[in-house]
Structures are given as C-alpha cells and as structure tokens.
Coordinates of C-alpha atoms and ligand atoms in Angstrom, one line a residue:
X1 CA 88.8 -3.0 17.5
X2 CA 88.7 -5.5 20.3
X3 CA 87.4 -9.4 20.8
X4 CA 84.5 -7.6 22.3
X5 CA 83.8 -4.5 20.2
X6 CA 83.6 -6.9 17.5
X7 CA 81.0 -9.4 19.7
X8 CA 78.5 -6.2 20.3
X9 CA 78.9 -5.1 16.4
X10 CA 77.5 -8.9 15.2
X11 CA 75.0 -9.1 17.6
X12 CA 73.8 -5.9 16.3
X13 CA 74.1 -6.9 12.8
X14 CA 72.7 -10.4 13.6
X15 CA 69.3 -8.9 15.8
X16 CA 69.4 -6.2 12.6
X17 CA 68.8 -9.5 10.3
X18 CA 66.0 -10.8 12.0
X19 CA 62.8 -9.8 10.7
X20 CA 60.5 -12.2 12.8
X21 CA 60.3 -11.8 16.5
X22 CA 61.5 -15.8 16.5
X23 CA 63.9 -15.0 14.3
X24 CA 65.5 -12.4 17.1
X25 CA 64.9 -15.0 19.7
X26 CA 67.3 -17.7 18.4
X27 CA 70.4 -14.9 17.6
X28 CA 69.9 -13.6 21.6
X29 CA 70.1 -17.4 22.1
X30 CA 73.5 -17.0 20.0
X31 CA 75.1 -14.4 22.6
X32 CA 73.2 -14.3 25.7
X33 CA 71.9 -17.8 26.2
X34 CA 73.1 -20.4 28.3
X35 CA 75.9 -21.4 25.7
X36 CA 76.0 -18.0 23.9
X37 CA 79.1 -16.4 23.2
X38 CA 78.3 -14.1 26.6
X39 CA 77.9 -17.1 28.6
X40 CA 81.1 -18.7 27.6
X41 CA 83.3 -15.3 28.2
X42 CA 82.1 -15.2 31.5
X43 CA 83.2 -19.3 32.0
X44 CA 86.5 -18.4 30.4
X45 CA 87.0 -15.8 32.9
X46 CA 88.0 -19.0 35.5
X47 CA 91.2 -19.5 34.6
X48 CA 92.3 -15.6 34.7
X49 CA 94.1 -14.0 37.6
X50 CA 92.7 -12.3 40.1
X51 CA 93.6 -9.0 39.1
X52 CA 92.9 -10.0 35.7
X53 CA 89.6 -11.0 36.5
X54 CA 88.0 -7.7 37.7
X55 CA 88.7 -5.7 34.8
X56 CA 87.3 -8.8 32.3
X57 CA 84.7 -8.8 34.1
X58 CA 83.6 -5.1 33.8
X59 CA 84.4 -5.1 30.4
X60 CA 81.9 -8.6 29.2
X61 CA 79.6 -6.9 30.8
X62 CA 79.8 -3.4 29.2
X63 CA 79.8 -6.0 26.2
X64 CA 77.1 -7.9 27.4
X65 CA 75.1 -4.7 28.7
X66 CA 75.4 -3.3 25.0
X67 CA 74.1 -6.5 23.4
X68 CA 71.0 -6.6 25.9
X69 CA 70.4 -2.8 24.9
X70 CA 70.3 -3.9 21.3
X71 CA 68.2 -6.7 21.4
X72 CA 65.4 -4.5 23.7
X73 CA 65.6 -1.9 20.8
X74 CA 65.0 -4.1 17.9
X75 CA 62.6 -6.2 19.6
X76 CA 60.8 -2.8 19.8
X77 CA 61.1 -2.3 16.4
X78 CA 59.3 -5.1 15.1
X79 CA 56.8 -5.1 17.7
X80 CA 56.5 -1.6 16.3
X81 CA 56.4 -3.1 12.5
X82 CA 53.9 -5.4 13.4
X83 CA 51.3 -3.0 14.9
X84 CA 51.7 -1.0 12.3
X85 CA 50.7 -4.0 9.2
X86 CA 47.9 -4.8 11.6
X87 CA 46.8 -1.2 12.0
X88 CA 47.3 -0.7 8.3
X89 CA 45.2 -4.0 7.6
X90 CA 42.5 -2.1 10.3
X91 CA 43.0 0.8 8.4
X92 CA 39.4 2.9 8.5
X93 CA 38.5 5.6 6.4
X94 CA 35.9 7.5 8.6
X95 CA 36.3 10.5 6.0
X96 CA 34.0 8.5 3.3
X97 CA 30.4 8.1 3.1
X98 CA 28.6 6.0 5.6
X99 CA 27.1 2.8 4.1
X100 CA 23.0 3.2 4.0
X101 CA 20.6 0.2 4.3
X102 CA 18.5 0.9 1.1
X103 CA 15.1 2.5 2.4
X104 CA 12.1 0.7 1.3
X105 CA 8.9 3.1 0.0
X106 CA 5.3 2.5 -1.0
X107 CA 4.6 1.7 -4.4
X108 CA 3.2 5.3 -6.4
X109 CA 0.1 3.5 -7.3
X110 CA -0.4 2.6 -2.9
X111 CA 0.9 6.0 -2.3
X112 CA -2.3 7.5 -4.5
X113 CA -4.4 4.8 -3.2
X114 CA -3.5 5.8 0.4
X115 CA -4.0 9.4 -0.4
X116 CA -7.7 8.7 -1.9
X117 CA -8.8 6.9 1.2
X118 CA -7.6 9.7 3.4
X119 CA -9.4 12.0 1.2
X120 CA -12.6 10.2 1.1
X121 CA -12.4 9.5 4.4
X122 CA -12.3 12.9 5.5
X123 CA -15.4 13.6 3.6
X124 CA -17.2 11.1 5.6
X125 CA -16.6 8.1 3.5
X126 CA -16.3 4.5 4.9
X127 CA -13.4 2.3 3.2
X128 CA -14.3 -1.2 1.8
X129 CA -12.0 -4.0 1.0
X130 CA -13.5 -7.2 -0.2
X131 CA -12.7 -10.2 -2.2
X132 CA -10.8 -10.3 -5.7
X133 CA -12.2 -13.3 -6.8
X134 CA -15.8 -13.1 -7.1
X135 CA -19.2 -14.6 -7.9
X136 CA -20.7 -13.9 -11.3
X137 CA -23.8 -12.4 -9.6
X138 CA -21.4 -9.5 -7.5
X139 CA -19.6 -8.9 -10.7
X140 CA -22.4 -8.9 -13.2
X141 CA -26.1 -9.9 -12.5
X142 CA -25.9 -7.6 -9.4
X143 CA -25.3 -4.6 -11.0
X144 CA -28.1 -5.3 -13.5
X145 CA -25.3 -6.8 -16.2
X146 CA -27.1 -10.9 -16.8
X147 CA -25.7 -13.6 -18.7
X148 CA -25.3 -12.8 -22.3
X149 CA -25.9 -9.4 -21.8
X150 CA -23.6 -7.3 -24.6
X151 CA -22.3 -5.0 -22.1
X152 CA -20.5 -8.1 -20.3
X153 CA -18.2 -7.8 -23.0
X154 CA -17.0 -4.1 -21.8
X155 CA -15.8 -5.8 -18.8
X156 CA -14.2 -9.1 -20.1
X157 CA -12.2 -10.5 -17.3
X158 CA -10.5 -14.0 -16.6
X159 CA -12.1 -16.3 -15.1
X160 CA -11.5 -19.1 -11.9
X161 CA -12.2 -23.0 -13.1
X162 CA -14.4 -23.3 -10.3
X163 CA -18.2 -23.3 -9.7
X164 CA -20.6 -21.3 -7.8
X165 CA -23.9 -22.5 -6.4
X166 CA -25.4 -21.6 -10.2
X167 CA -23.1 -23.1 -11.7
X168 CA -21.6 -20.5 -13.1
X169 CA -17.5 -19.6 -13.2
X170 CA -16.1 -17.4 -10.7
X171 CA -14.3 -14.3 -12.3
X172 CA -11.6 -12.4 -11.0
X173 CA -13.6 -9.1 -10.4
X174 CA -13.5 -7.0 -13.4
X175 CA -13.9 -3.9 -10.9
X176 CA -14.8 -3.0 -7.4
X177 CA -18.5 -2.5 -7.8
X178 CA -19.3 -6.0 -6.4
X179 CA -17.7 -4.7 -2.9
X180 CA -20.4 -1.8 -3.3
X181 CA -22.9 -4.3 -3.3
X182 CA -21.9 -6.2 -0.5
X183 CA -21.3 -3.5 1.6
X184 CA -24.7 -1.9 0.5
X185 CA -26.9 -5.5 1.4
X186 CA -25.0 -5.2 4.5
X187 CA -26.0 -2.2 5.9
X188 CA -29.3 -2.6 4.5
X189 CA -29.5 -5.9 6.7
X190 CA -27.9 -4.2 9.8
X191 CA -30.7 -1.2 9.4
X192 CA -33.6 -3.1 8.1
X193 CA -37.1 -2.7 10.4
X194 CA -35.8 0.9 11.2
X195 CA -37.1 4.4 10.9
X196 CA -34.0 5.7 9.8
X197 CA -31.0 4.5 8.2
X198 CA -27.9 6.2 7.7
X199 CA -26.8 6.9 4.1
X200 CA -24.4 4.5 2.5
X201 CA -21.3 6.2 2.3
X202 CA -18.2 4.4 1.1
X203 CA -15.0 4.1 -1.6
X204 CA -14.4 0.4 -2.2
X205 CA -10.5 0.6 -3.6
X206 CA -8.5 -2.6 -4.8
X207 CA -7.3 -4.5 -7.6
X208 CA -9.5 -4.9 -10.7
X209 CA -8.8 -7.3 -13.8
X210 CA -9.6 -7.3 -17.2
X211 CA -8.5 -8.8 -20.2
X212 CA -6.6 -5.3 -21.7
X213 CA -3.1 -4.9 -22.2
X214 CA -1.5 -1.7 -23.7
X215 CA 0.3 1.6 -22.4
X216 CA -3.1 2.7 -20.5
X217 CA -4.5 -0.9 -19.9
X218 CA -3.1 -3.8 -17.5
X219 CA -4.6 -6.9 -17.3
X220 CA -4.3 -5.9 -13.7
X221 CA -5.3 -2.2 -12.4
X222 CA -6.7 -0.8 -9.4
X223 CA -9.8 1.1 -9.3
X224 CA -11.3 3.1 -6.6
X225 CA -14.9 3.2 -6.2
X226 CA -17.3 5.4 -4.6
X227 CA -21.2 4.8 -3.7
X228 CA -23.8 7.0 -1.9
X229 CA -26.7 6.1 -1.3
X230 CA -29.7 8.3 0.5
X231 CA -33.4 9.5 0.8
X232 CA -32.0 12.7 -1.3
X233 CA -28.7 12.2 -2.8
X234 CA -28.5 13.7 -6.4
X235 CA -26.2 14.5 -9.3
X236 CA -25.7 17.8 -7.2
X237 CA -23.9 15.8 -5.2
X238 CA -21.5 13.4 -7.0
X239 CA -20.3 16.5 -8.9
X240 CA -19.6 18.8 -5.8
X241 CA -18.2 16.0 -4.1
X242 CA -15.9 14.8 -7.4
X243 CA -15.0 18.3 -8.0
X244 CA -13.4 18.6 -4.0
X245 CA -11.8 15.2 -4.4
X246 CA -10.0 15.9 -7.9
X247 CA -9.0 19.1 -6.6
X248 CA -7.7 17.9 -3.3
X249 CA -6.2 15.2 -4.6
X250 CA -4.3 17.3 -7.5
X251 CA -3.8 19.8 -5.0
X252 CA -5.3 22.6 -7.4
X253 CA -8.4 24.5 -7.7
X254 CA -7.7 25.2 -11.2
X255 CA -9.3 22.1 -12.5
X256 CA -12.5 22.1 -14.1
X257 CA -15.2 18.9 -14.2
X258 CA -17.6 18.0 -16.9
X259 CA -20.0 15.4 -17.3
X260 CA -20.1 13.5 -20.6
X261 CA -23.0 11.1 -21.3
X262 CA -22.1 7.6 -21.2
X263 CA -23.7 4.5 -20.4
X264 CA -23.1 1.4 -18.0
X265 CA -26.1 -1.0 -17.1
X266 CA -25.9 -0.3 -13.5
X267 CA -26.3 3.3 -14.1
X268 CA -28.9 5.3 -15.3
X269 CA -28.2 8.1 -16.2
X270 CA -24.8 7.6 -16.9
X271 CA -21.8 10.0 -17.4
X272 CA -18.0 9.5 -17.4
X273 CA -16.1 12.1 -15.8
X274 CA -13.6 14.4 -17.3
X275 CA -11.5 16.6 -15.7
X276 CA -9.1 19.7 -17.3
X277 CA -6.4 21.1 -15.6
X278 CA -6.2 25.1 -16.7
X279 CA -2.6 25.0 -15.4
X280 CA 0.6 23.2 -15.8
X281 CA 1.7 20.1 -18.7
X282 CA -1.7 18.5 -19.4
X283 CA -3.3 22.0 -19.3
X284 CA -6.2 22.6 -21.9
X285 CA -7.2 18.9 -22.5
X286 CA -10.5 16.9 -21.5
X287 CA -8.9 14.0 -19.3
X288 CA -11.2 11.0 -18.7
X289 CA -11.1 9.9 -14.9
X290 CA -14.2 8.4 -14.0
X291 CA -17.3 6.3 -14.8
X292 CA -20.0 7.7 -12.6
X293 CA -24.1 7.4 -12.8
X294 CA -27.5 7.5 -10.7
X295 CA -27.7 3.4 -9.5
X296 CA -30.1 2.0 -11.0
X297 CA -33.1 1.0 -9.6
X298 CA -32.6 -2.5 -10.0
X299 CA -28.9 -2.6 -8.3
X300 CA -30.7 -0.7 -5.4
X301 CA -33.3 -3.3 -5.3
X302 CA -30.1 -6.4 -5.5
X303 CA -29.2 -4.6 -2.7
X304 CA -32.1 -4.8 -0.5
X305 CA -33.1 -1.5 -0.6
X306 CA -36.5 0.1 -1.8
X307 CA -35.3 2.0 -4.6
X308 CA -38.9 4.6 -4.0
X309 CA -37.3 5.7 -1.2
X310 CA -33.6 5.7 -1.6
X311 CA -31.3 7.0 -4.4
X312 CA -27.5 7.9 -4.9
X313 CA -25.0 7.9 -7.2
X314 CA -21.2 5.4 -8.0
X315 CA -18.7 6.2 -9.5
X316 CA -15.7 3.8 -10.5
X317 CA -12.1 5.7 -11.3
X318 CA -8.4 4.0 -12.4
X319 CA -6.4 4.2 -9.4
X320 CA -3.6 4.1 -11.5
X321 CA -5.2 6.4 -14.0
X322 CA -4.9 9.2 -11.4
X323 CA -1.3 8.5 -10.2
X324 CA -0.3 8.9 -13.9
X325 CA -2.0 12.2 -13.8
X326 CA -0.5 13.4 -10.9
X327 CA 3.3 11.9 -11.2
X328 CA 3.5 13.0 -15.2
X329 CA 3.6 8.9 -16.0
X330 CA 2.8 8.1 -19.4
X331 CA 3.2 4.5 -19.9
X332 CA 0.7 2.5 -17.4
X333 CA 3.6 -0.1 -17.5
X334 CA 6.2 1.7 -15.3
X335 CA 4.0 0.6 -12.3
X336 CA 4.1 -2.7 -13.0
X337 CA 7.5 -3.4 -14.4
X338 CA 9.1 -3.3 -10.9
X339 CA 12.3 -1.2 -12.4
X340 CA 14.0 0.2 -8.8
X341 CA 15.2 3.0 -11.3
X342 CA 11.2 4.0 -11.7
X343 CA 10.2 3.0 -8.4
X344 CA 13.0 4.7 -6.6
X345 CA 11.8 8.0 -8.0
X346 CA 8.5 8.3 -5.8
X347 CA 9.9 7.9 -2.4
Ligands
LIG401 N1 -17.7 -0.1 -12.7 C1 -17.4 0.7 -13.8 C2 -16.2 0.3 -14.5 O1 -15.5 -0.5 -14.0 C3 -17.2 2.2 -13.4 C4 -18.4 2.8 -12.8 C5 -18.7 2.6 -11.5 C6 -19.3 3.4 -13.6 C7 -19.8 3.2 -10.9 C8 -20.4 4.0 -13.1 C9 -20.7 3.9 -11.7 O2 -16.0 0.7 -15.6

C-alpha cells in the first residue's frame, strides 16, 4: 500500500472516530486544512521534476478527492444521527388516546331542581328566588307560626347574631315558604284596587336549613315550593296538579298519590303527600314527598289578601328527596360530600 493509500485509510478511520460534528471538523483540519497532511503534499510537490510533477499531482488529488468524499459522507452520517435523537426525543404517538379537558356537569340535586322549574313552568307556574337569610316574621309569624309557638320546634333552624326591627334574630330560612309570602304581598300590592287579579301561581325553589343531620337530613337541603292562590282553587287541584308533576317528573304514569292527614300551622287542612310507584325498585311502598295544605286564612290575610274571597293551596317538597327517588340514592350525604366518583356518575 502506498504513502497515499495509507493517508485516505486514516482519514477514514480518523472522520469514522468522530462522533461530534466538531469533532470531524478538527480531523478535516488534520488532512485538508491549510497545514494538513494534503496541503503539505501539494508544497512538497516544488521540489519534483517536471515530469515528476504531473503524475504526483494527479495522484494527491485522487488522494485528496477520496478524503473529501469521506468527510461529505460521515458528515452526513451524523447529521443523520442527530435528526434522528431529536426526532426520537419528538417522538409522537398519534395512535394513543387524545388527552380530554375533564367536562364539568351540574350537580344531581341542580339537575332535579332545573327539571322541576321546567316542569312547573310549563304548567303555568312562575319561579321565585328570594333571600336565604330571613326575618323571623317571613319564616314564622307569617305563616301563622308566633313566638313560642310548639310547632317552631318542627322547623328548628340556625340562627344570624343580628337583629331585625323587632328585635328579634334573623334565621337562616328553615324552608322556602317565606319567598311564597313575599311573592304573594307582592302581587297583591301590584293588583290591589282592581277588579280582577290574576291567581298566584308560583314554585319558590332554594336552599332550606335546619338543625337535622342523618342519612335523609342535612342541615342544609333544598326544598321546592309551590303556592296557588285563586277565587276557586281547591284540593281538586293540588292533587291533579301533584299527580302530573310526580308523574312527569318520574317519567311514569304508574305512580299513584294519596293524601295523608297532617298538620302544619299555615295550613288548614293539612296533608303530606305520598307517592307509590307500582313499577320498578321502590315499587309497592308509600314514599313521603311532600307537605301540602289549604293556606290558612291568616297566611292569606299576612299576605294582603282577603282570605273570603281568595283560597289555594302550598305545598313544600325535598328537592333532594326527589333526586334520591329518581337516581336510586340512598344516603342524602352523597350530594353533599363532593366525591367526583359520585358526582361524575350524573353527567
Ligand atoms: N313548609 C313546610 C315544611 O317546610 C312544607 C309545606 C309547605 C307544608 C306548604 C304545607 C304547605 O315542612
């Protein structure tokens, strides 16, 4: 092997060693920069004969031509290396599951709420919100319930350490009946001098406190309430109108409604509600849903209305009562623990 075979042979082995494009860089700097062994051929080439000269020259550069052919190739290999760790580091996986943002949902107990108020409202009913803290008169004296009356005691709530114009505590409203009352003296103001006034037609639904705390009481519930008031408004009518709303709201006609007697001070008569389902898990069992009752002719007066001439019915029922019924929940708790495992379930 000649002075020359052997040159191309270490530049291969030397570009072959490099494994860093800088690294390849300083051995081309070995044989084909300015003082590489290339370079310095060439220069020796001075001293040669002319003859000499031409075939000397056509063989460095054969030599040199080789080198330069080997340096473009491996200089191609690591820029081929290279791309390949980077695309490796890139590497994307489009065969596996797309990354969701988790969905947010109504709570089941604003799902049923939402689903009573379309109800109601599609039977003509107005929707009330009002205010969760309340006087003692909206909660109590109102609906014919005074100080130291015993049936305070079925509604014991907490109270706010702050006054009214009485004197008296305000409560956190132990359930939506106050709103019926404001809502009532309003549209008894709005129609008051008239011939004719509209009936009262309205569901006040919310939260409700009391102090209660087991599997089907939270010291925080929701209740929905319903109030019609009229020149001719019955019994006839709650139950027809209860019966359509259970059933709707179930989504079954096989459902039967009974009244059982009950009684509440802003009532009179009074009944609680039951419901049976005839089909399905809870078939075959009396399921209380609802307070209900005539008003009583003193709330009717409180609310500014002449109770000779008008009459109607309430009815107060658990929100969360009903979602229990209708999702097959059997601990009142669920709602309110806030477990995404629970929660998730409804959406
Ligand atoms: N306000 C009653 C309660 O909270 C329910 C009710 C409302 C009963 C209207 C009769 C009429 O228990």
């Amino acid at each position: 092997m000649n002075e020359l075979d052997t040159l191309v042979d270490n530049a291969r082995a030397a570009f072959a060693n490099a494994t860093a494009p800088a690294d390849l860089e300083n051995a081309k700097a070995q044989f084909l920069g300015k003082s590489g062994r290339i370079t310095e051929l060439m220069k020796g080439m001075a001293q040669l004969p002319v003859d000499e000269k031409k075939s000397r020259g056509a063989a460095i550069n054969v030599a040199k031509q080789a080198i330069e052919a080997a340096l473009t190739e491996r200089r191609q290999q690591l820029a081929d290396a290279e791309l390949d760790v980077q695309l490796r580091a890139e590497a994307l996986d489009v065969t596996l599951p797309g990354r969701r943002r988790a969905g947010g949902g109504l709570h089941p107990v604003a799902r049923a709420q939402e689903r009573i108020e379309a109800i109601f409202a599609s039977m003509g009913f107005d929707v009330a919100d009002g205010p969760e803290i309340e006087t003692d008169w909206y909660s109590f004296t109102s609906l014919n319930n005074p100080p130291n009356h015993p049936a305070r005691s079925m509604q014991d709530t907490f109270y706010v350490d702050m006054k009214d114009e009485e004197g008296l505590l305000f409560n956190l409203r132990p359930h939506t009946s106050p709103m019926q009352v404001r809502y009532a003296q309003a549209h008894a103001k709005k129609y008051a001098g008239q011939e004719h006034m509209p009936d009262i037609r309205v569901i006040a639904p919310g939260r409700t406190y009391r102090v209660d705390s087991d599997a089907t009481h939270s010291p925080m519930f929701h209740q929905v309430e319903g109030l019609w008031i009229g020149e001719n408004v019955s019994f006839k009518d709650l139950k027809v109108m209860y019966l359509d709303f259970v059933r709707t709201f179930f989504e079954t006609d096989a459902l039967k409604l009974r009244f059982r007697p009950s009684y509440f001070p802003f009532t009179e008569p009074s009944a609680e509600i039951d419901i049976m389902f005839e089909q399905g898990p809870l078939a075959g069992r009396w399921l209380e849903v609802s307070g209900s009752g005539q008003v009583h002719p003193q709330v009717v007066r409180n609310m500014g209305l002449d109770p000779e001439r008008y009459i109607g019915f309430a009815f107060g029922s658990g929100i969360d009562r009903l979602a229990m019924l209708r999702y097959g929940v059997n601990d009142l708790r669920l709602f309110f623990d806030g477990d995404l495992r629970f929660l998730s379930q409804f959406q």
